[in-house]
mmCIF file of C-alpha atoms in Angstrom:
data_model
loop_
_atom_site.group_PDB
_atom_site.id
_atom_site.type_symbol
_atom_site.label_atom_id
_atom_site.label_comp_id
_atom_site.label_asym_id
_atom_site.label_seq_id
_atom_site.Cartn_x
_atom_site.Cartn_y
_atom_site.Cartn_z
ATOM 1 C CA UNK A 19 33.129 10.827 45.150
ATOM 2 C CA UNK A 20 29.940 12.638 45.804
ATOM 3 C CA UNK A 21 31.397 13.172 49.204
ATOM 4 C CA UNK A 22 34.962 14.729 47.815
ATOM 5 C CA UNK A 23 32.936 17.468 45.775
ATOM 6 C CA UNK A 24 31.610 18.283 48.732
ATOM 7 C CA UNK A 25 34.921 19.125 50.218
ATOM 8 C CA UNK A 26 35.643 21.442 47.597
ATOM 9 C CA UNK A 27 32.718 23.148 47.593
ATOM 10 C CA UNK A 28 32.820 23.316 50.792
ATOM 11 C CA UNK A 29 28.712 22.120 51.342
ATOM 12 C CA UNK A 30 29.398 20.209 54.695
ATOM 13 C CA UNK A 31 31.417 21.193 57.573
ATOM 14 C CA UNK A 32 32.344 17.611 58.587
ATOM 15 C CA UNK A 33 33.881 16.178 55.052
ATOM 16 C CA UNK A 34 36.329 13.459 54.633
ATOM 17 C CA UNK A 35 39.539 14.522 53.797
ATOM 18 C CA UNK A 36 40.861 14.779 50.211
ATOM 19 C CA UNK A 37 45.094 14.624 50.966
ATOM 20 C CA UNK A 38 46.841 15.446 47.304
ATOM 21 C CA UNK A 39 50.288 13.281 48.207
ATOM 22 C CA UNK A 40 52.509 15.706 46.838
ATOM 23 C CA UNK A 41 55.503 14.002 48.663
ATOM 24 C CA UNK A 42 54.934 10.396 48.212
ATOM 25 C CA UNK A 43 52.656 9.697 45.063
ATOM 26 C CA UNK A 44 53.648 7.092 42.554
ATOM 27 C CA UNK A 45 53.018 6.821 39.086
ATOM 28 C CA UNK A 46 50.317 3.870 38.057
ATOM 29 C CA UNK A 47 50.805 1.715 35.238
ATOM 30 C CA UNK A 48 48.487 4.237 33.356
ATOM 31 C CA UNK A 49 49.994 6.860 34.166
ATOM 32 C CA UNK A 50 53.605 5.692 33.663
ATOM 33 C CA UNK A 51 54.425 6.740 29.679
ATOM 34 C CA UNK A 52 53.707 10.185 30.464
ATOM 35 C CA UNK A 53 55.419 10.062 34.345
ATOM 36 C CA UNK A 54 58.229 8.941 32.450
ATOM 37 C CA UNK A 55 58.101 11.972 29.654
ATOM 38 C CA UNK A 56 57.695 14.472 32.413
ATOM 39 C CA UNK A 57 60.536 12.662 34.908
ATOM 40 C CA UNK A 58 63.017 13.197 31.983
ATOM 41 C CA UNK A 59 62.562 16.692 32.435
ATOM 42 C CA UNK A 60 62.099 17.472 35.869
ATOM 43 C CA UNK A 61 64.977 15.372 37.104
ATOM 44 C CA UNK A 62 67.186 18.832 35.758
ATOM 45 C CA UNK A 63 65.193 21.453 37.166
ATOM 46 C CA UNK A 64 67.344 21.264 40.530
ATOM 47 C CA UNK A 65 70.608 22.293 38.507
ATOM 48 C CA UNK A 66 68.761 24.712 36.510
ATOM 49 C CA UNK A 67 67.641 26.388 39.640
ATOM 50 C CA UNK A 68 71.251 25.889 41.587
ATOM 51 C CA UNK A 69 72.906 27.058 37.687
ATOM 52 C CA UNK A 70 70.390 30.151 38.330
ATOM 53 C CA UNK A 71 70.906 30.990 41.592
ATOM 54 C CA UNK A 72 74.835 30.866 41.471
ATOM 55 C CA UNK A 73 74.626 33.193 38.220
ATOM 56 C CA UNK A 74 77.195 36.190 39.684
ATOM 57 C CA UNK A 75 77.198 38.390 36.385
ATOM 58 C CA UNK A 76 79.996 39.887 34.490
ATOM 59 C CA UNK A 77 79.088 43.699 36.037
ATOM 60 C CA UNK A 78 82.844 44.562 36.820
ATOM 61 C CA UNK A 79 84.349 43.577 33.646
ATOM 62 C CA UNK A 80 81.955 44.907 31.121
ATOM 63 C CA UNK A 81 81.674 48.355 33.106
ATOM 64 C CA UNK A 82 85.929 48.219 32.494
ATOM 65 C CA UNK A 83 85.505 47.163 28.995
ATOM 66 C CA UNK A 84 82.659 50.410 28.523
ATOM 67 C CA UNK A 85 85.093 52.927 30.403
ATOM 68 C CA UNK A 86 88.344 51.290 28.154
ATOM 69 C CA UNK A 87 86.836 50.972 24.750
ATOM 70 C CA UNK A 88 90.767 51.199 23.472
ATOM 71 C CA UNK A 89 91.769 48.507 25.983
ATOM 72 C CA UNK A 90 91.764 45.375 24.210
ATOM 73 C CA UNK A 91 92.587 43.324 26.838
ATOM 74 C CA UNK A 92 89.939 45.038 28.911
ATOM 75 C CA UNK A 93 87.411 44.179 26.106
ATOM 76 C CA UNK A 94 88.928 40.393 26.225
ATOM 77 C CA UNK A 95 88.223 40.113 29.800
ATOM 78 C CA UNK A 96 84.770 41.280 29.224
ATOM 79 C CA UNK A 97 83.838 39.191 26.129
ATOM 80 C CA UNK A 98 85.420 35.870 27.860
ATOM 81 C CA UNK A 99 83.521 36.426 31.220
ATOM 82 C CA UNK A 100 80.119 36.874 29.277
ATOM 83 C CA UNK A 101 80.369 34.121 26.739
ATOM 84 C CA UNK A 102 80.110 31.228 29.588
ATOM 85 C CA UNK A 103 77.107 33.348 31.240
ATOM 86 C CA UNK A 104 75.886 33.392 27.731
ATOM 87 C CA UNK A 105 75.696 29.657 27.144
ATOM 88 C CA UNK A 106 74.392 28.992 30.869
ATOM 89 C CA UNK A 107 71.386 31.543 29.601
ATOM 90 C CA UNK A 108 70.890 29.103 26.700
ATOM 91 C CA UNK A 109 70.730 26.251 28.634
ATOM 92 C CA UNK A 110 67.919 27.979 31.079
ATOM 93 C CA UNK A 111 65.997 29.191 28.032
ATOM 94 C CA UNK A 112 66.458 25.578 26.424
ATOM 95 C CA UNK A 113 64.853 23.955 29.216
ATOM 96 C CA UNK A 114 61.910 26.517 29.456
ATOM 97 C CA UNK A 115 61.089 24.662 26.026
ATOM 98 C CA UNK A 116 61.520 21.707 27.346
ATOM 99 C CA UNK A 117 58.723 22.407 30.022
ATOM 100 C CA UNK A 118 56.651 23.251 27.843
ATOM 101 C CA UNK A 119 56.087 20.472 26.129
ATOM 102 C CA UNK A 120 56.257 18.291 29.603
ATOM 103 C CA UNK A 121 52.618 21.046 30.665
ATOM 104 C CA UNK A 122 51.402 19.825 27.577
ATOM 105 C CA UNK A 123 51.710 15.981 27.855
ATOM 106 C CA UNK A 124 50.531 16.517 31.391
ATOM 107 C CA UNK A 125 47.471 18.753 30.623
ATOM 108 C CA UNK A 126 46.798 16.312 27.575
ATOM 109 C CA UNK A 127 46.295 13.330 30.069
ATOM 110 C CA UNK A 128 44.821 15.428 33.242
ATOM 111 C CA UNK A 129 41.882 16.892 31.082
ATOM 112 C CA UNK A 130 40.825 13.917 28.684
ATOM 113 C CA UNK A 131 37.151 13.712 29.274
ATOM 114 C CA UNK A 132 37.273 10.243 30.936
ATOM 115 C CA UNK A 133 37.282 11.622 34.135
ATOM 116 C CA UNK A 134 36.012 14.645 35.987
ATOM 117 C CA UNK A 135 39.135 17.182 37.034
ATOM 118 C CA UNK A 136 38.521 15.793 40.828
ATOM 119 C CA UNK A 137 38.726 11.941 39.328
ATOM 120 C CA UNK A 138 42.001 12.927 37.393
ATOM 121 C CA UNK A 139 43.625 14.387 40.567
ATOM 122 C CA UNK A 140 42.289 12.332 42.796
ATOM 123 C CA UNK A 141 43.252 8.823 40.587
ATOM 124 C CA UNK A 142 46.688 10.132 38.601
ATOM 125 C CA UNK A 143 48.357 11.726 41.802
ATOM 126 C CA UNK A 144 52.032 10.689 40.347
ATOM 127 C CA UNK A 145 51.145 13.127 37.378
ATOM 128 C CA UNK A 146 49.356 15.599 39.282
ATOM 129 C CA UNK A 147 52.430 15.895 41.728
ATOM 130 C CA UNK A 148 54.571 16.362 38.523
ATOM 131 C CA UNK A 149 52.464 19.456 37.422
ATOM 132 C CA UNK A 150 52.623 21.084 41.131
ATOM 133 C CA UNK A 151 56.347 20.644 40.950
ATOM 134 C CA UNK A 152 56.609 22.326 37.671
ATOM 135 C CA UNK A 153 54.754 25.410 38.787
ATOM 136 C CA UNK A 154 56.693 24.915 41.882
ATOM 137 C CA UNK A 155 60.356 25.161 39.661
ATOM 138 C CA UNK A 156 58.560 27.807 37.695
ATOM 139 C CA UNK A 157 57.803 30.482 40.727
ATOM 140 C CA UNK A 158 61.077 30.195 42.146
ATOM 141 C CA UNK A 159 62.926 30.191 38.972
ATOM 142 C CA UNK A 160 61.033 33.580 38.254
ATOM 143 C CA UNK A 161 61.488 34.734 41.739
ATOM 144 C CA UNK A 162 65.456 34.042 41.499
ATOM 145 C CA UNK A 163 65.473 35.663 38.068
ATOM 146 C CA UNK A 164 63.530 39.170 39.163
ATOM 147 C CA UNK A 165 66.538 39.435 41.703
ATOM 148 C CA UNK A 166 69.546 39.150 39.120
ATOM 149 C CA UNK A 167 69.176 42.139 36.646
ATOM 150 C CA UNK A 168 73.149 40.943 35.520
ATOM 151 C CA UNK A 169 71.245 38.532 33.619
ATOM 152 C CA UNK A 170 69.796 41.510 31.295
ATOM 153 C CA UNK A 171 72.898 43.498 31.742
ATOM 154 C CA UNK A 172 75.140 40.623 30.441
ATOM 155 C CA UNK A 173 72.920 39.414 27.541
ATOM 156 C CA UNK A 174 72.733 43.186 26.022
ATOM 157 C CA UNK A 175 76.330 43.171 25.573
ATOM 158 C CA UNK A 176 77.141 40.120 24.392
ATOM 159 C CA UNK A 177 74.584 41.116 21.498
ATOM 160 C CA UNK A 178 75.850 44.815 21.292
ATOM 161 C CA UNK A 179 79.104 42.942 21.156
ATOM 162 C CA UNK A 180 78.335 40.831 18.776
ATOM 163 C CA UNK A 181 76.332 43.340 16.415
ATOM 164 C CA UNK A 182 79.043 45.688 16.626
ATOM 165 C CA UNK A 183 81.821 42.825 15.695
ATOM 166 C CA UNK A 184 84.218 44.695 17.531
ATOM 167 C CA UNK A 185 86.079 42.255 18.677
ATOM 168 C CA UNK A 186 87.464 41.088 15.116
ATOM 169 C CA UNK A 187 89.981 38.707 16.368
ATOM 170 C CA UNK A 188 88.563 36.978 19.405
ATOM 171 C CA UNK A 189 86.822 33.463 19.489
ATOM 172 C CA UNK A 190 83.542 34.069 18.428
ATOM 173 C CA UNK A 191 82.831 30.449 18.139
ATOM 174 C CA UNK A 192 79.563 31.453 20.142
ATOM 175 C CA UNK A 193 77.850 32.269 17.372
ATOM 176 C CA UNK A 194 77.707 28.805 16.299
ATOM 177 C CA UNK A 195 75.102 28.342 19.584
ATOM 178 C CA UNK A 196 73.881 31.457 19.940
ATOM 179 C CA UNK A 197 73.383 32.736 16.585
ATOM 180 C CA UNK A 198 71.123 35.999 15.771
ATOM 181 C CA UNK A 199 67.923 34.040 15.403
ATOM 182 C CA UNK A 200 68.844 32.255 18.775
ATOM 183 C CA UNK A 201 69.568 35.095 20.612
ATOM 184 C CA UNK A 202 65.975 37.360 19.612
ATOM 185 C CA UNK A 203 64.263 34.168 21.291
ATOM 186 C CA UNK A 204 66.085 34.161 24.429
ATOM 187 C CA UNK A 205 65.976 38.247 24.585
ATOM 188 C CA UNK A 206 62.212 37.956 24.190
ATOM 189 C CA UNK A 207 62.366 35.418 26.828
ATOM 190 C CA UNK A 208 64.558 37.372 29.395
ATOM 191 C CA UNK A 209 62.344 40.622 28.861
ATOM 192 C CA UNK A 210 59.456 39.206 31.051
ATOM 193 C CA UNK A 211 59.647 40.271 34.834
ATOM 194 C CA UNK A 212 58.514 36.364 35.266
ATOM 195 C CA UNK A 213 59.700 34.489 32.010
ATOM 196 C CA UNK A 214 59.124 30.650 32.892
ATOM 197 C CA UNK A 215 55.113 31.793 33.970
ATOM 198 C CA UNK A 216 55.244 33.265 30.724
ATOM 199 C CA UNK A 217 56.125 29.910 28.711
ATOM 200 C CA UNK A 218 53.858 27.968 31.299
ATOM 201 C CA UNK A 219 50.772 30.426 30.440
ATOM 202 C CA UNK A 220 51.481 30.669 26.938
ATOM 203 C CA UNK A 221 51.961 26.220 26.754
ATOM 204 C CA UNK A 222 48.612 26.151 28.756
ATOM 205 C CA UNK A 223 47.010 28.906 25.923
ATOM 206 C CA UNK A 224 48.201 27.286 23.231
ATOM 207 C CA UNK A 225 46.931 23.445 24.492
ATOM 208 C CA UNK A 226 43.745 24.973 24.773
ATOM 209 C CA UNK A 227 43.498 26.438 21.371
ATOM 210 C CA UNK A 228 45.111 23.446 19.499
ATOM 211 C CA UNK A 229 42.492 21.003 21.368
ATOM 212 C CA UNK A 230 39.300 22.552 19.603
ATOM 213 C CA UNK A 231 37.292 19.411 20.100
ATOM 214 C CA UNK A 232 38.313 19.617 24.276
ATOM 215 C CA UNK A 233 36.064 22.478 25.902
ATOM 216 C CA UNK A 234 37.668 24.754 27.514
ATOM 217 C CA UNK A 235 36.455 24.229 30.551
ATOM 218 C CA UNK A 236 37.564 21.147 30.720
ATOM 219 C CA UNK A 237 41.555 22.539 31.347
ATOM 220 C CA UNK A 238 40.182 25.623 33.846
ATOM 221 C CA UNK A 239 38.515 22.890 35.817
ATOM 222 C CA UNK A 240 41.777 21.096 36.300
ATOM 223 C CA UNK A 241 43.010 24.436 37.449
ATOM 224 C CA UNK A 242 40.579 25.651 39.251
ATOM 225 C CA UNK A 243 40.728 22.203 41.130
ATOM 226 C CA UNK A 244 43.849 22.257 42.006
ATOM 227 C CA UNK A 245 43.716 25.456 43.314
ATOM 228 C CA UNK A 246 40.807 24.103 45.709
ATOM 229 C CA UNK A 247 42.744 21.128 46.863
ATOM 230 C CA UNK A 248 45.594 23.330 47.762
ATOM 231 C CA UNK A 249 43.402 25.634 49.646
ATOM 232 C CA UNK A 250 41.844 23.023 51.603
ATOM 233 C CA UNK A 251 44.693 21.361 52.532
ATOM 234 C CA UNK A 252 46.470 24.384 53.729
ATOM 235 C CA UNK A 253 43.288 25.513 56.012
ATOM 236 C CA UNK A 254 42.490 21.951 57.340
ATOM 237 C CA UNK A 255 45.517 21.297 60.068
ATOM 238 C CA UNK A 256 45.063 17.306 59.440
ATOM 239 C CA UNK A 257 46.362 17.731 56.020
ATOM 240 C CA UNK A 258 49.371 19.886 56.868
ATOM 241 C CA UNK A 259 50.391 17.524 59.680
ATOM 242 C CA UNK A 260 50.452 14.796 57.946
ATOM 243 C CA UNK A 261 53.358 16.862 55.642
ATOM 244 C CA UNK A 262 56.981 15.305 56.453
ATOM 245 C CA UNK A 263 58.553 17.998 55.758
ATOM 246 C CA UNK A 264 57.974 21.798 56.502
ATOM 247 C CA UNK A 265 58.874 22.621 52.939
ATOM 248 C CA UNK A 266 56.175 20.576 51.757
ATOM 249 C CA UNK A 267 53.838 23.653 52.954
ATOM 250 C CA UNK A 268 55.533 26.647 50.978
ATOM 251 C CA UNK A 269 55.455 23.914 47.724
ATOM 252 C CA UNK A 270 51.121 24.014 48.391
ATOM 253 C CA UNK A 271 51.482 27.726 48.258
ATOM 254 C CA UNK A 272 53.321 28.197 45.536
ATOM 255 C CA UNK A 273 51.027 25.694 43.377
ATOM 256 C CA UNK A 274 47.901 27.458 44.344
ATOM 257 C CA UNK A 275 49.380 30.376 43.304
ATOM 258 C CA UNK A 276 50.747 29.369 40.075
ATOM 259 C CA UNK A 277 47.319 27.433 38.654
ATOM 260 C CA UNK A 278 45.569 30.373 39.910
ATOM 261 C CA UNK A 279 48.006 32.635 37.903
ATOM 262 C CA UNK A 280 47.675 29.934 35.033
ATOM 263 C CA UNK A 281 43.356 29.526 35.209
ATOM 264 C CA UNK A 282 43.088 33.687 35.259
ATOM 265 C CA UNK A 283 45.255 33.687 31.957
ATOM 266 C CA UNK A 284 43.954 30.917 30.313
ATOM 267 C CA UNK A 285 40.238 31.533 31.205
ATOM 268 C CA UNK A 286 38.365 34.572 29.123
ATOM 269 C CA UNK A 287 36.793 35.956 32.524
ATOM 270 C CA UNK A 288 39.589 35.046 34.753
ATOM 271 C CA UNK A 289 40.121 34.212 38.225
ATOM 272 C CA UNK A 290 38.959 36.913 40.107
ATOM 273 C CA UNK A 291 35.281 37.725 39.101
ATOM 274 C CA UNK A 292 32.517 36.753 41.371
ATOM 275 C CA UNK A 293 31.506 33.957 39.051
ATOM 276 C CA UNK A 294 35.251 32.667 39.325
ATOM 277 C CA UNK A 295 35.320 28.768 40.347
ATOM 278 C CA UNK A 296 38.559 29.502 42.366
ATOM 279 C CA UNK A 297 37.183 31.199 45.948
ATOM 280 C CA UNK A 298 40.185 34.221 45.640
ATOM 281 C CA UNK A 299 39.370 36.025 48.982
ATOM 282 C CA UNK A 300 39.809 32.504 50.584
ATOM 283 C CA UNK A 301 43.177 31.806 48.398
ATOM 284 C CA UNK A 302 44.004 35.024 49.436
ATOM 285 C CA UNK A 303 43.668 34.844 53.440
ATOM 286 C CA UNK A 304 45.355 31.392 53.398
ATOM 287 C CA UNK A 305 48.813 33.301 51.916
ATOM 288 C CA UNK A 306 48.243 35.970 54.651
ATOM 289 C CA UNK A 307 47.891 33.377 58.019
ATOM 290 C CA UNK A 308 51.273 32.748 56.751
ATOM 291 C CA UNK A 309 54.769 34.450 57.896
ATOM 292 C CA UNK A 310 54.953 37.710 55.819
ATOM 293 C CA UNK A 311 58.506 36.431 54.604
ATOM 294 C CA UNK A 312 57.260 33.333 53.294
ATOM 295 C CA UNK A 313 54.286 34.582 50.698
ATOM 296 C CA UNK A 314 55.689 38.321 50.132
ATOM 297 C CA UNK A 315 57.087 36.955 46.896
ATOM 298 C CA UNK A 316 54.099 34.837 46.253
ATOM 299 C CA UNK A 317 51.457 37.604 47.141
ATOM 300 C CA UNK A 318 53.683 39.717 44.311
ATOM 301 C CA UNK A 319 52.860 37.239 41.645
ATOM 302 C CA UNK A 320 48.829 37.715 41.982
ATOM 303 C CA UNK A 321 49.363 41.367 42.066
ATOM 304 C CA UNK A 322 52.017 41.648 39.362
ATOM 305 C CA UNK A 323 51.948 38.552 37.205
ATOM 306 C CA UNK A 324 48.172 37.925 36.856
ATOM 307 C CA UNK A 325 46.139 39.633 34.010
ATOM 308 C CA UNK A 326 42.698 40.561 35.083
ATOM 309 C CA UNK A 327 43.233 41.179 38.906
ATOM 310 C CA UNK A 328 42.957 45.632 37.818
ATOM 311 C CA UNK A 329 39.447 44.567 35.811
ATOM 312 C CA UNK A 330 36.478 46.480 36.299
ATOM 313 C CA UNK A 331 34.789 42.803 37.086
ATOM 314 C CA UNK A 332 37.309 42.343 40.065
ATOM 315 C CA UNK A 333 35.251 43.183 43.422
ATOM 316 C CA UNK A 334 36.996 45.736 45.380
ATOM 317 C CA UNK A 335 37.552 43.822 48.302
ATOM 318 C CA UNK A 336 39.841 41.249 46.402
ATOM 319 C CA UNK A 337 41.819 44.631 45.695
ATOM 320 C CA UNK A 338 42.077 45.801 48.816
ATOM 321 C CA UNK A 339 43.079 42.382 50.202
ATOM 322 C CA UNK A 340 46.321 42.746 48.092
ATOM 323 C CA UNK A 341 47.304 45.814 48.169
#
């Protein structure tokens, strides 16, 4: 063990390698309740993402309906292509809830003070593989999202449409799953540039203040870890060879980048001050070996999506290294 720390903190040149499995780990018996919890959720986050990224919009009809406001059937065409879009919205938003509570349960059993955040990671593999893949669904959920504004432009009038009651005689059988309280939530939700990292950073806040007896350190520490692992296993070519698949590398990426978007909301000082336990410029320069196309979106997120990157405590170079 004494050896593994070592790795992280990078003390020795020669270390033994520490190799997350993030494509082969199995849950233990001890870890199978909450793999099981988590599973339940995860097993839909490849339709949410395929529901997300075949989301067209209703553009064409409701810019008809707008120009036609005396057109009924116009208006019909518009109301009946939005409603579905509607109830797909609700399903995305329903399952961001759902995450949340899967963080939690994962959080709860990665930071119990049993074990030291390298133990945890290092013994429960199965359920740290689970949280990499949900701040794997997370950034490209978020990154699919920034590139549809139809979502935004389809939600606003179904509730303009709906506050207006215009359309007096149509089905508006909706209401019974969206109502008014339903649909502030998922507005609030679809406002954020990034609105699953949102939920994630907010789940991760609230765990922390809810566990008063926990320090705090104890959940930045998982992060910060995992952030290290990631980092060293994308620098050390042994580790990435030993990935099966070349998609395997872009996952590692994207989970450094989320817990280091996570640790830098969750922790007071953040993640980009000197005294930081996450080595940024290093983070950093791993993204950039890569092909521009694959981090561009990635590199966004710590510039756009993190909260004290523009602090005074931030050392210039870290700026300059993403601008």
């Amino acid at each position: 063990m004494g050896n593994l720390l070592k790795v992280l903190t990078r003390e020795i040149e020669n270390y033994p390698h520490f190799f997350l499995d993030f494509e082969n780990a199995q849950p233990t018996d001890c870890e199978k309740e909450v793999w099981n919890q988590v599973n339940a959720v995860l097993r839909d986050s490849d339709s949410i993402l395929s529901g997300l990224q075949a989301y067209k919009g209703a553009g064409q009809e409701i810019r008809e309906a707008i120009q036609n406001p005396n057109d009924m059937l116009m208006q019909e065409r518009a109301w009946n292509s939005v409603c579905p879009l509607v109830i797909r919205l609700k399903k995305f938003y329903g399952f961001s809830l759902r995450l949340e509570k899967a963080l939690q349960s994962l959080l709860e059993s990665l930071t119990c003070p049993n074990l030291s955040p390298t133990q945890h990671l290092e013994k429960e593999q199965a359920l740290a593989k689970q949280f990499a893949e949900i701040l794997h669904f997370t950034l490209r959920f978020d990154e699919l999202k920034m590139r549809i504004p139809a979502i935004q432009n389809d939600f606003s009038y179904y509730r303009r449409t709906i506050s207006r009651n215009k359309i007096n005689n149509m089905n508006l059988d909706i209401e019974s799953e969206v109502n008014n309280e339903m649909a502030n939530r998922m507005s609030l939700f679809y406002a954020e540039a990034t609105p699953m990292l949102k939920t994630l950073s907010t789940a991760t806040t609230q765990f922390v203040s809810e566990n008063k007896t926990l320090p705090l350190e104890n959940t930045t520490d998982c992060l910060s870890t995992m952030a290290s692992v990631c980092k060293v296993m994308l620098e050390t070519p042994e580790y990435t060879s030993r990935f099966n698949s070349e998609d395997t590398l872009l996952f590692c990426m994207r989970v450094m980048v989320g817990v280091i978007i996570l640790y830098d909301h969750v922790h007071p000082a953040g993640a980009f001050t000197k005294s930081s336990k996450i080595d940024m410029k290093g983070c950093i320069k791993v993204l950039k070996d890569q092909p521009a196309d694959n981090v561009e979106g990635l590199l966004n997120a710590l510039k756009f999506t993190t909260k004290h990157l523009n602090d005074e405590t931030t050392p210039k170079a870290i700026r300059a290294m993403l601008q």
